[in-house]
């Protein structure tokens, strides 16, 4: 029997779900992740949530195609359809960091310390890191995965306290020894430099340009930290 194949990004997330977990997958789309985890008996149960009926219908089809039970399919906004005691591991992936932060802000119980959060922002990762630091969460681990030429950060977070430097906000909270970390930082720097050049050409906000230059300087310092760490 052929196996359900996950993209590198989803497989990376699957490998970080604790064995025997009770999973909630928010924004599940096709439900490939929860179905794969149940298919391989990696989780005890799974709740697949989505905001729209179309993706949730596709999610049900995935479960039916693979003959998987133990997955519940729920229509709703974020974690509003999941109660705290139903899951110990929550995956929120495949959306912008601002959206992930908004979902968590509407479910403050996720900062209580009893849940493992696996978060994979597609964009605005710095917004998500900032939200976590300011709202009673700690990033326990962060790693990068490459999928179709794009780097994605994956954060394992939970309730706790942390403070982040400006460089960590934009370059990763815990990526000092990640093999893809230098590339990630360089890509951030290049994007910021392009933005600064655009501001300079258009005569835009001087304050915004200075703020972006400050971030670039912080990221360059992080690159130097990585270089020193590797040479030790």
Steps between C-alpha positions, in 0.01 A plus 500: 500500500639839405559749778352846542788732416553825685682803368835569673335777701220279629731204564724728705199594712388137527839400636462756780160382621558303822412129469163426654385860479143620478525737205309805383595617151375853432457602137525135403410546130526143359573354847812329367683549829242356743407219260868404455558507875198276563592274208841444660351474851707792618211677676214371713246736350482801272269794443523656155364856499443743219320829458341405167278213395692439174831407663322305771317298236835420338633405844217247546573358156865447598395308809255289301754429225749362751244328718612688807289530814571697813492836320220748569428770243376831637392817326594814690730793558837398640488329838145613574380147419759326721483486879826497701459145631445348153857549377850521643676585174383777268629555148433833329678509167475628147382852576655836582652575837240769563218247453666247730544768767133597465390138544708463816379832638143368483604185690704629798485153658776400258743697722407298807795263467304183430522504122777462242461748214656424162483820298609545140445851363514546123580870543538765772683260732632801691144603589431154643826492697421842644149395596627188676761697697246760609216264595637234730649249259851368451651355183664180621644403164509653156622340180490559126372274225541551126206420276501577127787744541343698785612497863233470767554545874335247730460607863429272792346722765307484825419702806793682657711811486762619253654816369630538148754733346414688184718255308317201648163649410594512133771235473362227723468449874720189513664447162864564598605144414243424230678399177260717298520793741756704309300478179187600687670809644651597165158474332352725770781754453455509122126561530556778751767660281260499205236665719747765616607571142134542402444748783809695401397516133147611577592748768296305753505511877848562633400347835388179331824480304702544818296232676568255218872582506502426872353156432763436231776591746353259757488220242860566395597466866317165511698382197818586683376309806439196281847528348661512845288208624604284203868576550501394864 
